[in-house]
Tab-separated table of C-alpha atoms and ligand atoms in Angstrom:
chain	number	residue	atom	x	y	z
V	174	MET	CA	12.905	-2.953	-34.952
V	175	GLU	CA	9.459	-1.788	-36.452
V	176	VAL	CA	6.395	-2.049	-33.955
V	177	HIS	CA	2.784	-1.171	-35.097
V	178	ALA	CA	0.743	-0.376	-31.980
V	179	GLN	CA	-3.013	0.207	-32.319
V	180	LEU	CA	-4.057	3.120	-30.460
V	181	ALA	CA	-6.766	2.465	-27.837
V	182	THR	CA	-9.528	4.715	-29.301
V	183	VAL	CA	-13.294	3.866	-29.508
V	184	THR	CA	-13.513	4.852	-33.148
V	185	LYS	CA	-11.385	4.753	-36.157
V	186	ILE	CA	-8.791	7.303	-37.243
V	187	PHE	CA	-10.535	8.891	-40.006
V	188	CYS	CA	-14.201	8.307	-39.642
V	189	SER	CA	-16.612	7.446	-36.667
V	190	CYS	CA	-16.983	3.721	-37.211
V	191	PRO	CA	-16.589	1.992	-33.817
V	192	ILE	CA	-13.464	-0.222	-33.214
V	193	GLU	CA	-15.021	-3.785	-32.376
V	194	VAL	CA	-13.377	-6.971	-32.122
V	195	GLY	CA	-15.304	-9.919	-33.228
V	196	ALA	CA	-18.040	-7.897	-35.008
V	197	GLU	CA	-19.848	-9.075	-37.958
V	198	PRO	CA	-17.370	-8.720	-40.882
V	199	ASN	CA	-17.915	-5.557	-42.771
V	200	SER	CA	-20.527	-4.222	-40.597
V	201	ARG	CA	-18.136	-1.550	-38.923
V	202	THR	CA	-17.453	0.142	-42.133
V	203	CYS	CA	-18.725	3.424	-43.869
V	204	PRO	CA	-17.935	5.435	-47.231
V	205	VAL	CA	-14.586	6.914	-45.535
V	206	CYS	CA	-12.953	3.400	-44.581
V	207	LEU	CA	-14.248	1.781	-47.464
V	208	GLY	CA	-12.569	4.356	-49.516
V	209	LEU	CA	-15.352	5.178	-51.851
V	210	PRO	CA	-14.955	7.981	-54.267
V	211	GLY	CA	-15.549	11.549	-52.828
V	212	ALA	CA	-15.596	10.592	-49.090
V	213	LEU	CA	-13.453	12.662	-46.897
V	214	PRO	CA	-11.380	11.885	-43.919
V	215	VAL	CA	-11.427	13.519	-40.610
V	216	LEU	CA	-8.936	13.209	-37.987
V	217	ASN	CA	-9.812	11.677	-34.727
V	218	LYS	CA	-8.666	13.882	-31.989
V	219	ARG	CA	-8.375	11.127	-29.632
V	220	VAL	CA	-5.737	9.385	-31.852
V	221	VAL	CA	-3.489	12.685	-31.378
V	222	GLU	CA	-3.948	12.505	-27.408
V	223	LEU	CA	-2.980	8.741	-27.262
V	224	GLY	CA	-0.485	9.308	-29.868
V	225	ALA	CA	1.195	12.002	-27.724
V	226	ARG	CA	1.016	10.025	-24.633
V	227	ALA	CA	2.639	7.008	-26.652
V	228	ALA	CA	5.512	9.396	-27.880
V	229	LEU	CA	6.290	10.845	-24.475
V	230	ALA	CA	6.209	7.402	-22.880
V	231	LEU	CA	8.954	6.334	-25.388
V	232	GLY	CA	11.187	9.476	-24.849
V	233	LEU	CA	10.147	10.754	-28.467
V	234	GLU	CA	9.903	14.657	-29.396
V	235	ILE	CA	6.470	15.483	-30.562
V	236	GLN	CA	6.641	17.572	-33.780
V	237	GLU	CA	4.988	20.656	-33.882
V	238	THR	CA	3.771	20.121	-37.634
V	239	SER	CA	3.369	16.623	-39.027
V	240	ILE	CA	2.070	15.699	-42.421
V	241	PHE	CA	-0.161	12.847	-43.524
V	242	ALA	CA	0.986	11.345	-46.796
V	243	ARG	CA	-0.471	8.644	-48.990
V	244	LYS	CA	1.357	5.468	-49.454
V	245	ASN	CA	0.425	3.821	-52.788
V	246	TYR	CA	0.295	0.357	-53.225
V	247	PHE	CA	-2.292	-2.122	-54.268
V	248	TYR	CA	-3.688	-4.993	-52.071
V	249	PRO	CA	-7.097	-6.611	-51.733
V	250	ASP	CA	-7.485	-5.289	-48.251
V	251	LEU	CA	-6.651	-1.866	-49.021
V	252	PRO	CA	-9.817	-0.614	-50.998
V	253	LYS	CA	-8.547	2.935	-51.616
V	254	GLY	CA	-5.172	1.713	-53.541
V	255	TYR	CA	-3.257	3.728	-50.849
V	256	GLN	CA	-2.852	4.044	-46.960
V	257	ILE	CA	-2.775	7.111	-45.161
V	258	SER	CA	0.544	7.459	-43.290
V	259	GLN	CA	3.085	9.910	-42.427
V	260	TYR	CA	6.393	9.887	-44.332
V	261	ASP	CA	9.141	12.468	-44.226
V	262	ARG	CA	7.234	14.673	-41.400
V	263	PRO	CA	6.290	12.158	-38.761
V	264	PHE	CA	4.154	12.966	-35.590
V	265	SER	CA	7.223	12.209	-33.150
V	266	ALA	CA	10.897	11.638	-33.796
V	267	ASN	CA	14.407	11.563	-32.089
V	268	GLY	CA	13.392	9.256	-29.179
V	269	GLU	CA	15.936	7.915	-26.728
V	270	LEU	CA	14.800	5.366	-24.540
V	271	THR	CA	16.721	3.463	-21.613
V	272	ILE	CA	15.514	-0.043	-21.316
V	273	MET	CA	16.727	-3.037	-18.980
V	274	THR	CA	18.193	-5.818	-20.655
V	275	ALA	CA	19.983	-9.134	-19.773
V	276	ASP	CA	21.723	-11.998	-21.387
V	277	ARG	CA	19.969	-15.296	-20.636
V	278	ASP	CA	21.322	-18.664	-19.539
V	279	GLU	CA	20.256	-22.025	-21.379
V	280	HIS	CA	16.996	-21.929	-19.709
V	281	GLY	CA	16.144	-18.436	-20.666
V	282	HIS	CA	16.824	-16.899	-17.194
V	283	ALA	CA	18.293	-13.470	-16.839
V	284	ARG	CA	21.963	-13.352	-16.217
V	285	GLU	CA	22.391	-9.721	-14.871
V	286	TRP	CA	20.351	-6.888	-15.837
V	287	ARG	CA	21.758	-3.718	-17.390
V	288	PRO	CA	20.722	-0.591	-18.772
V	289	MET	CA	20.776	-0.227	-22.583
V	290	LYS	CA	19.928	2.880	-24.721
V	291	ILE	CA	17.749	2.576	-27.588
V	292	GLN	CA	17.417	5.302	-30.160
V	293	ILE	CA	13.875	5.471	-31.565
V	294	GLU	CA	13.898	7.088	-35.061
V	295	ARG	CA	10.230	8.060	-35.266
V	296	MET	CA	6.707	7.085	-34.255
V	297	HIS	CA	4.313	8.003	-36.906
V	298	LEU	CA	0.566	7.723	-37.159
V	299	GLU	CA	-1.384	5.914	-39.742
V	300	GLU	CA	-4.371	3.843	-40.371
V	301	ASP	CA	-4.677	-0.087	-40.576
V	302	ALA	CA	-5.885	-1.916	-43.557
V	303	GLY	CA	-8.466	-4.477	-43.712
V	304	LYS	CA	-7.681	-8.191	-43.340
V	305	ASN	CA	-8.002	-11.122	-45.854
V	306	VAL	CA	-9.496	-14.023	-44.469
V	307	HIS	CA	-8.365	-17.470	-45.734
V	308	GLU	CA	-9.709	-19.636	-43.073
V	309	GLY	CA	-12.941	-20.668	-41.484
V	310	LEU	CA	-15.521	-19.731	-44.299
V	311	PRO	CA	-16.785	-21.931	-47.433
V	312	GLU	CA	-14.471	-22.976	-50.051
V	313	THR	CA	-11.247	-21.013	-49.059
V	314	ASP	CA	-9.561	-23.139	-51.382
V	315	ARG	CA	-11.193	-21.104	-54.069
V	316	PHE	CA	-11.930	-18.047	-52.523
V	317	SER	CA	-10.471	-15.318	-50.450
V	318	TYR	CA	-12.581	-13.169	-48.206
V	319	ILE	CA	-12.057	-9.565	-47.183
V	320	ASP	CA	-13.123	-8.135	-44.050
V	321	LEU	CA	-12.740	-4.245	-43.858
V	322	ASN	CA	-13.840	-3.853	-40.288
V	323	ARG	CA	-10.115	-3.174	-39.295
V	324	ALA	CA	-9.618	-0.696	-42.108
V	325	GLY	CA	-8.956	2.754	-40.564
V	326	THR	CA	-7.938	1.486	-37.295
V	327	PRO	CA	-5.297	3.943	-35.992
V	328	LEU	CA	-1.744	2.848	-35.325
V	329	GLY	CA	1.567	4.414	-34.233
V	330	GLU	CA	4.451	2.787	-36.058
V	331	ILE	CA	7.313	2.850	-33.951
V	332	VAL	CA	10.978	2.543	-35.662
V	333	THR	CA	14.168	2.235	-34.227
V	334	LYS	CA	17.884	2.632	-35.426
V	335	PRO	CA	19.853	-0.539	-35.769
V	336	ASP	CA	20.650	-0.662	-32.063
V	337	PHE	CA	20.274	-4.416	-31.167
V	338	ARG	CA	22.778	-6.985	-31.279
V	339	THR	CA	20.875	-9.914	-29.626
V	340	SER	CA	17.621	-11.461	-29.816
V	341	TRP	CA	17.253	-10.897	-26.158
V	342	GLU	CA	17.619	-7.224	-26.410
V	343	ALA	CA	14.926	-6.950	-29.143
V	344	TYR	CA	12.567	-9.349	-26.699
V	345	ASP	CA	13.558	-6.871	-23.775
V	346	TYR	CA	12.669	-3.826	-25.742
V	347	VAL	CA	9.433	-5.213	-27.108
V	348	ASN	CA	8.430	-5.879	-23.546
V	349	HIS	CA	9.349	-2.502	-22.396
V	350	ILE	CA	7.304	-0.809	-25.297
V	351	ARG	CA	4.491	-3.090	-24.568
V	352	ARG	CA	4.410	-2.210	-20.674
V	353	ALA	CA	4.919	1.483	-21.448
V	354	LEU	CA	1.961	1.860	-24.012
V	355	GLN	CA	-0.174	-0.092	-21.530
V	356	TRP	CA	1.077	2.003	-18.640
V	357	VAL	CA	0.036	5.279	-20.184
V	358	GLY	CA	-3.159	3.794	-21.756
V	359	ALA	CA	-2.105	4.582	-25.305
V	360	SER	CA	-2.651	0.779	-26.493
V	361	ASP	CA	-3.818	-2.413	-25.131
V	362	ALA	CA	-0.455	-3.543	-26.794
V	363	ASP	CA	-1.551	-7.261	-26.682
V	364	MET	CA	0.556	-9.221	-29.408
V	365	GLU	CA	-1.809	-12.279	-29.159
V	366	LYS	CA	-4.694	-10.054	-30.004
V	367	GLY	CA	-2.814	-8.309	-32.675
V	368	ASN	CA	-2.999	-4.780	-31.538
V	369	LEU	CA	1.023	-4.952	-31.019
V	370	ARG	CA	2.646	-6.467	-34.142
V	371	CYS	CA	6.448	-6.372	-34.426
V	372	GLU	CA	8.706	-6.710	-37.508
V	373	ALA	CA	12.376	-7.351	-36.873
V	374	ASN	CA	15.008	-6.692	-39.569
V	375	VAL	CA	17.784	-8.897	-39.172
V	376	SER	CA	21.229	-9.023	-40.713
V	377	VAL	CA	24.617	-10.145	-39.585
V	378	ARG	CA	28.205	-8.995	-40.003
V	379	ARG	CA	31.888	-9.767	-38.899
V	380	VAL	CA	33.153	-8.126	-35.945
V	381	GLY	CA	34.778	-4.808	-37.023
V	382	GLU	CA	32.657	-4.686	-40.219
V	383	THR	CA	30.875	-1.135	-40.539
V	384	ILE	CA	28.335	-1.552	-43.331
V	385	PHE	CA	25.097	-3.574	-42.878
V	386	ASN	CA	24.776	-6.745	-45.093
V	387	ASN	CA	21.548	-7.623	-46.801
V	388	LYS	CA	18.904	-7.538	-44.387
V	389	VAL	CA	15.792	-9.912	-43.922
V	390	GLU	CA	12.446	-8.706	-42.662
V	391	LEU	CA	10.647	-11.103	-40.417
V	392	LYS	CA	6.903	-11.036	-40.065
V	393	ASN	CA	4.230	-12.930	-38.480
V	394	LEU	CA	5.541	-12.946	-34.886
V	395	ASN	CA	2.575	-13.703	-32.779
V	396	SER	CA	4.359	-13.356	-29.631
V	397	VAL	CA	7.388	-11.751	-28.027
V	398	ARG	CA	8.945	-15.303	-27.268
V	399	PHE	CA	8.275	-16.389	-31.021
V	400	MET	CA	9.895	-13.091	-32.185
V	401	GLN	CA	12.971	-13.752	-30.047
V	402	LYS	CA	13.235	-17.267	-31.315
V	403	ALA	CA	12.678	-16.151	-35.072
V	404	ILE	CA	15.748	-13.681	-34.654
V	405	GLU	CA	17.928	-16.221	-33.093
V	406	PHE	CA	17.058	-18.700	-35.901
V	407	GLU	CA	17.689	-16.251	-38.482
V	408	ILE	CA	21.121	-14.960	-37.164
V	409	GLU	CA	22.430	-18.768	-37.254
V	410	ARG	CA	20.667	-19.249	-40.882
V	411	GLN	CA	22.391	-16.107	-42.186
V	412	ILE	CA	25.771	-16.779	-40.560
V	413	ALA	CA	25.674	-20.108	-42.106
V	414	ALA	CA	24.485	-18.680	-45.520
V	415	HIS	CA	27.578	-16.276	-45.380
V	416	GLU	CA	30.163	-18.803	-44.373
V	417	SER	CA	29.042	-21.482	-47.056
V	418	GLY	CA	29.433	-18.537	-49.517
V	419	GLU	CA	25.678	-18.853	-50.663
V	420	GLY	CA	25.089	-15.506	-49.341
V	421	VAL	CA	21.864	-13.618	-48.054
V	422	ASN	CA	18.828	-12.444	-49.823
V	423	GLN	CA	17.064	-9.333	-49.236
V	424	GLU	CA	13.602	-10.805	-48.291
V	425	THR	CA	10.717	-11.188	-46.093
V	426	ARG	CA	10.345	-14.317	-44.176
V	427	LEU	CA	7.568	-15.516	-41.877
V	428	TRP	CA	8.235	-17.273	-38.742
V	429	ASP	CA	6.738	-20.943	-38.786
V	430	GLU	CA	5.928	-21.644	-35.288
V	431	LYS	CA	5.294	-25.383	-35.817
V	432	ASN	CA	8.611	-26.152	-37.151
V	433	ASN	CA	10.767	-23.461	-35.588
V	434	VAL	CA	12.152	-22.024	-38.773
V	435	THR	CA	11.718	-18.828	-40.898
V	436	ARG	CA	10.564	-19.178	-44.506
V	437	VAL	CA	10.487	-16.987	-47.403
V	438	MET	CA	7.253	-15.030	-47.960
V	439	ARG	CA	8.407	-12.825	-50.816
V	440	SER	CA	11.899	-11.555	-52.139
V	441	LYS	CA	12.595	-7.896	-52.310
V	442	GLU	CA	14.510	-6.939	-55.334
V	443	SER	CA	14.602	-3.414	-54.433
V	444	ALA	CA	12.979	-1.065	-52.176
V	445	HIS	CA	9.178	-0.341	-52.803
V	446	ASP	CA	8.299	2.722	-54.579
V	447	TYR	CA	5.052	3.762	-52.815
V	448	ARG	CA	5.195	7.160	-54.513
V	449	TYR	CA	4.220	9.030	-51.155
V	450	PHE	CA	2.974	12.558	-51.490
V	451	PRO	CA	1.057	14.749	-48.972
V	452	GLU	CA	-2.589	13.686	-48.342
V	453	PRO	CA	-4.381	16.419	-50.067
V	454	ASP	CA	-7.559	15.719	-48.162
V	455	LEU	CA	-6.071	16.469	-44.659
V	456	GLN	CA	-4.528	19.487	-43.258
V	457	PRO	CA	-0.883	19.361	-41.682
V	458	LEU	CA	-1.447	18.189	-38.097
V	459	LYS	CA	-0.327	21.048	-35.889
V	460	VAL	CA	0.115	20.692	-32.152
V	461	THR	CA	0.462	23.523	-29.838
V	462	ALA	CA	3.142	23.894	-26.827
V	463	GLU	CA	0.157	23.967	-24.514
V	464	PHE	CA	-1.332	20.858	-25.925
V	465	ILE	CA	1.988	19.022	-25.142
V	466	SER	CA	2.326	20.467	-21.579
V	467	ARG	CA	-1.234	19.343	-21.077
V	468	VAL	CA	-0.499	15.957	-21.999
V	469	LYS	CA	2.718	15.957	-20.075
V	470	SER	CA	0.947	17.054	-16.801
V	471	GLU	CA	-1.397	14.168	-17.284
V	472	MET	CA	1.114	11.559	-17.575
V	473	PRO	CA	1.545	8.962	-14.791
V	474	GLU	CA	4.851	8.369	-13.027
V	475	MET	CA	6.553	5.979	-15.388
V	476	PRO	CA	7.359	2.267	-14.228
V	477	GLU	CA	11.519	2.918	-14.457
V	478	THR	CA	10.990	5.881	-12.179
V	479	MET	CA	8.662	4.348	-9.952
V	480	ARG	CA	11.006	1.168	-9.968
V	481	GLU	CA	13.733	3.367	-8.641
V	482	ARG	CA	11.743	5.249	-5.989
V	483	PHE	CA	10.456	1.645	-4.736
V	484	GLN	CA	14.351	0.625	-4.186
V	485	ALA	CA	15.186	3.993	-2.636
V	486	THR	CA	12.102	4.487	-0.505
V	487	TYR	CA	10.994	0.999	0.392
V	488	GLN	CA	14.545	-0.504	0.533
V	489	LEU	CA	13.415	-3.289	-2.039
V	490	SER	CA	15.733	-5.225	-4.167
V	491	TYR	CA	15.758	-4.494	-8.058
V	492	THR	CA	14.046	-7.926	-8.667
V	493	ASP	CA	11.076	-7.279	-6.215
V	494	ALA	CA	10.769	-3.430	-7.249
V	495	ALA	CA	11.104	-4.667	-11.174
V	496	GLN	CA	8.188	-7.218	-10.522
V	497	LEU	CA	6.030	-4.770	-8.668
V	498	THR	CA	6.128	-2.183	-11.544
V	499	HIS	CA	5.482	-4.679	-14.105
V	500	GLU	CA	1.930	-3.699	-14.075
V	501	ARG	CA	0.558	-0.174	-12.962
V	502	GLU	CA	-2.182	-1.847	-11.028
V	503	LEU	CA	0.117	-4.029	-9.189
V	504	ALA	CA	2.451	-1.008	-8.394
V	505	GLU	CA	-0.566	0.937	-7.093
V	506	PHE	CA	-1.750	-2.125	-5.152
V	507	PHE	CA	1.565	-2.465	-3.340
V	508	GLU	CA	1.850	1.252	-2.321
V	509	THR	CA	-1.482	1.298	-1.041
V	510	THR	CA	-0.870	-1.791	1.160
V	511	ALA	CA	2.603	-0.476	2.229
V	512	ARG	CA	1.184	2.515	3.258
V	513	ILE	CA	-1.568	1.331	5.536
V	514	THR	CA	0.653	-1.683	7.233
V	515	ALA	CA	3.623	0.703	7.143
V	516	ASN	CA	5.764	-2.476	6.421
V	517	PRO	CA	6.902	-2.542	2.776
V	518	LYS	CA	8.765	-5.432	2.918
V	519	LEU	CA	6.105	-7.500	4.290
V	520	SER	CA	3.631	-6.025	1.893
V	521	ALA	CA	5.988	-6.872	-1.005
V	522	ASN	CA	6.492	-10.441	0.111
V	523	TRP	CA	2.917	-11.249	0.109
V	524	ILE	CA	1.970	-9.452	-3.037
V	525	LEU	CA	4.831	-11.051	-5.054
V	526	GLY	CA	4.179	-14.334	-3.224
V	527	GLU	CA	0.837	-15.471	-2.173
V	528	MET	CA	-1.334	-12.778	-3.935
V	529	THR	CA	0.563	-13.288	-7.172
V	530	ARG	CA	0.031	-17.031	-7.088
V	531	GLU	CA	-3.684	-16.693	-6.378
V	532	LEU	CA	-3.899	-13.960	-9.417
V	533	ASN	CA	-1.931	-16.346	-11.791
V	534	ASN	CA	-4.172	-19.332	-10.746
V	535	ALA	CA	-7.365	-17.348	-11.493
V	536	GLY	CA	-5.807	-15.859	-14.721
V	537	ILE	CA	-6.417	-12.350	-13.818
V	538	SER	CA	-4.416	-9.223	-13.233
V	539	ALA	CA	-4.199	-7.075	-10.059
V	540	ALA	CA	-6.760	-5.016	-11.597
V	541	ASP	CA	-9.279	-7.422	-11.392
V	542	SER	CA	-8.386	-8.727	-7.954
V	543	PRO	CA	-11.255	-9.730	-5.703
V	544	ILE	CA	-9.056	-8.679	-2.961
V	545	THR	CA	-8.439	-4.669	-2.593
V	546	ALA	CA	-5.046	-3.574	-1.367
V	547	GLU	CA	-6.982	-2.121	2.040
V	548	ASP	CA	-8.263	-5.777	2.421
V	549	LEU	CA	-4.826	-7.152	2.116
V	550	ALA	CA	-3.314	-4.610	4.396
V	551	GLU	CA	-5.827	-5.515	7.030
V	552	LEU	CA	-4.767	-9.020	6.939
V	553	LEU	CA	-0.951	-8.391	6.961
V	554	VAL	CA	-1.652	-6.051	10.108
V	555	THR	CA	-3.350	-8.868	11.777
V	556	ILE	CA	-0.358	-11.384	11.087
V	557	GLY	CA	1.911	-8.467	12.130
V	558	ALA	CA	0.486	-8.165	15.428
V	559	ALA	CA	0.746	-11.951	15.711
V	560	LYS	CA	-2.912	-12.486	16.158
V	561	ILE	CA	-2.675	-15.253	13.693
V	562	ASN	CA	0.339	-17.092	12.364
V	563	ASN	CA	1.702	-17.016	8.679
V	564	ASN	CA	0.186	-20.436	7.829
V	565	GLN	CA	-3.020	-19.275	9.085
V	566	GLY	CA	-2.644	-15.934	7.169
V	567	LYS	CA	-1.992	-17.805	3.787
V	568	GLU	CA	-5.241	-19.790	4.379
V	569	VAL	CA	-7.266	-16.701	5.181
V	570	LEU	CA	-5.839	-15.002	2.003
V	571	VAL	CA	-7.112	-17.939	-0.333
V	572	GLU	CA	-10.498	-17.859	1.190
V	573	MET	CA	-10.644	-14.237	0.884
V	574	PHE	CA	-9.706	-14.614	-2.772
V	575	ALA	CA	-12.422	-17.150	-3.398
V	576	THR	CA	-15.170	-15.453	-1.545
V	577	GLY	CA	-14.503	-11.775	-1.681
V	578	LYS	CA	-14.845	-11.791	2.168
V	579	THR	CA	-12.578	-9.652	4.481
V	580	ALA	CA	-10.145	-10.883	6.633
V	581	PRO	CA	-11.801	-10.462	10.090
V	582	VAL	CA	-14.925	-12.234	8.678
V	583	VAL	CA	-12.758	-15.311	7.355
V	584	ILE	CA	-10.585	-15.492	10.635
V	585	GLY	CA	-13.771	-15.515	12.556
V	586	GLU	CA	-15.461	-18.129	10.581
V	587	LYS	CA	-12.135	-20.362	10.727
V	588	GLY	CA	-11.726	-19.795	14.478
V	589	PHE	CA	-8.123	-18.535	14.026
V	590	GLU	CA	-8.478	-15.691	16.492
V	591	GLN	CA	-5.274	-16.396	18.770
V	592	ILE	CA	-5.610	-15.905	22.619
V	593	SER	CA	-2.687	-13.479	23.641
V	594	ASP	CA	-4.421	-12.556	26.684
V	595	THR	CA	-2.137	-13.480	29.583
V	596	THR	CA	-4.956	-13.691	32.200
V	597	ALA	CA	-6.830	-16.014	29.959
V	598	ILE	CA	-3.928	-18.175	29.218
V	599	GLU	CA	-2.908	-18.085	32.977
V	600	GLY	CA	-6.417	-19.767	33.663
V	601	ILE	CA	-5.773	-22.619	31.070
V	602	VAL	CA	-2.204	-23.143	32.449
V	603	ASP	CA	-3.576	-23.382	36.013
V	604	GLN	CA	-6.052	-26.023	35.307
V	605	VAL	CA	-3.527	-28.072	33.236
V	606	ILE	CA	-1.056	-28.043	36.255
V	607	ALA	CA	-3.804	-28.913	38.444
V	608	ALA	CA	-5.031	-31.715	36.375
V	609	ASN	CA	-1.417	-33.168	35.927
V	610	SER	CA	0.084	-33.108	39.432
V	611	SER	CA	2.602	-36.209	39.024
V	612	ASN	CA	4.020	-34.696	35.724
V	613	VAL	CA	4.469	-31.433	37.472
V	614	ASP	CA	6.547	-33.167	40.060
V	615	ALA	CA	8.313	-35.045	37.644
V	616	TYR	CA	9.350	-31.548	35.762
V	617	ARG	CA	10.193	-30.044	38.971
V	618	GLY	CA	12.390	-33.046	39.748
V	619	GLY	CA	14.618	-32.383	36.729
V	620	ASN	CA	12.557	-34.120	33.690
V	621	GLU	CA	12.673	-30.986	31.643
V	622	LYS	CA	11.480	-32.906	28.593
V	623	LEU	CA	8.083	-32.746	30.056
V	624	PHE	CA	8.017	-29.033	29.110
V	625	GLY	CA	6.656	-29.993	25.571
V	626	PHE	CA	3.834	-32.079	27.189
V	627	PHE	CA	2.516	-28.992	29.127
V	628	VAL	CA	2.832	-26.865	25.895
V	629	GLY	CA	0.703	-29.479	24.211
V	630	GLN	CA	-2.102	-29.575	26.984
V	631	VAL	CA	-2.497	-26.045	27.094
V	632	MET	CA	-2.618	-25.719	23.128
V	633	LYS	CA	-5.259	-28.694	23.224
V	634	ALA	CA	-7.322	-27.224	25.964
V	635	SER	CA	-7.358	-23.882	24.228
V	636	GLN	CA	-8.404	-25.637	20.851
V	637	GLY	CA	-4.929	-24.447	19.434
V	638	LYS	CA	-5.804	-20.641	19.724
V	639	ALA	CA	-3.315	-19.730	22.281
V	640	ASN	CA	-0.463	-17.615	21.251
V	641	PRO	CA	2.376	-20.072	21.535
V	642	LYS	CA	4.870	-17.593	22.939
V	643	VAL	CA	2.708	-16.372	25.879
V	644	VAL	CA	1.983	-19.887	26.635
V	645	ASN	CA	5.634	-20.703	26.921
V	646	ASP	CA	6.381	-17.562	28.972
V	647	VAL	CA	3.402	-18.250	31.296
V	648	LEU	CA	4.300	-21.952	31.690
V	649	LYS	CA	7.959	-21.386	32.751
V	650	GLN	CA	6.880	-18.685	35.121
V	651	LYS	CA	4.204	-21.081	36.670
V	652	LEU	CA	6.230	-24.317	36.590
J	936	ZN	ZN1	-15.739	4.101	-41.473
């Protein structure tokens, strides 16, 4: 797997042009990112910091010295005629990452989660190229357009060893990478927005074979799901090609999401000769041990560690803990709620149930929730104390979510406050008994079915606010 992750800087890697999605084409450019003769690149320090966070999040070793290199090739969106990348001395290397993966049933549901070790060969730093535009502009049948706003955007390219054996392992790996990078703030890692791009190299071999057969590089994978489907398709296609004797060509194929097939983009007769050589305009990049330890000290607790801690500390199931640590804001939301309520299970249930439903309906993440963890905790404490019941609590939460009001305000507005005060309920029970003397006699004469009638009368008289348990107790005693 090769994953390109755009590092979340404000400006480009070798110049101070801002990175802005949707800006007018070619308006965020300067002599450096346009590749004009004599323009000199200067490394953005923030790229090194975010690169270091990414490397540590993926279990990579940051190299004391790395070297930028020119990768020479011609392409219209690469005005310099070369890309500044790294070659034999990458920024980080020798990573070992443990991911959770599972086989899936025919509906795509995970069977059993198991840990899996992935060797990450390297993550190097490089600049992105510009973009060729073939749509949405006049006469695209005759012209291609070039937008260089993206040229010079910082990327980390993450390359693994050939460790994957199924499409779902690759799927779980990319999801792991995506979350890890978002978690540490190194990248927005959104595949749909193109700031996380994956390429999968696929080959098949018979059980017992030790060499790798011709591989196919898959591109144009715009979501993790498309990637998984493309790999699955490609595995089947290659098996059929081998078995029919036709064989598999070394080539690049694109995923055609309309027809659910891969198509040839270009064939690769041999490995490209990019004629890499050290970039003469940039010094070797040296990072100190102090720098690395500072970045380490600023790293948040990683999701896997947090998940294990949630399971151990709060006695949550693997599934609950995994879901809560899917997103950093959600995990923090849970911890705050659990701490205030002192009831982790109740907090987890509400956050994964009602809260998640509201968030999904609104299409927002926990970070943008109109209900704070403190607000939710206040509601849960009210429910825990049986001042309102579960269903009322759900109604209150929906209203809190829609209006941003706190639990006590909504409970007051809805008139949900339960009467649990025994003296007050005794008063109501006395009235009901006095007003229904014939039924009282019948009940005392043995017609125990009438008990429900009395409960109903008391609830009616209290406008539904009496605590049913207290009502039962008081009625039994008085009757
Ligand atoms: Zn620039």
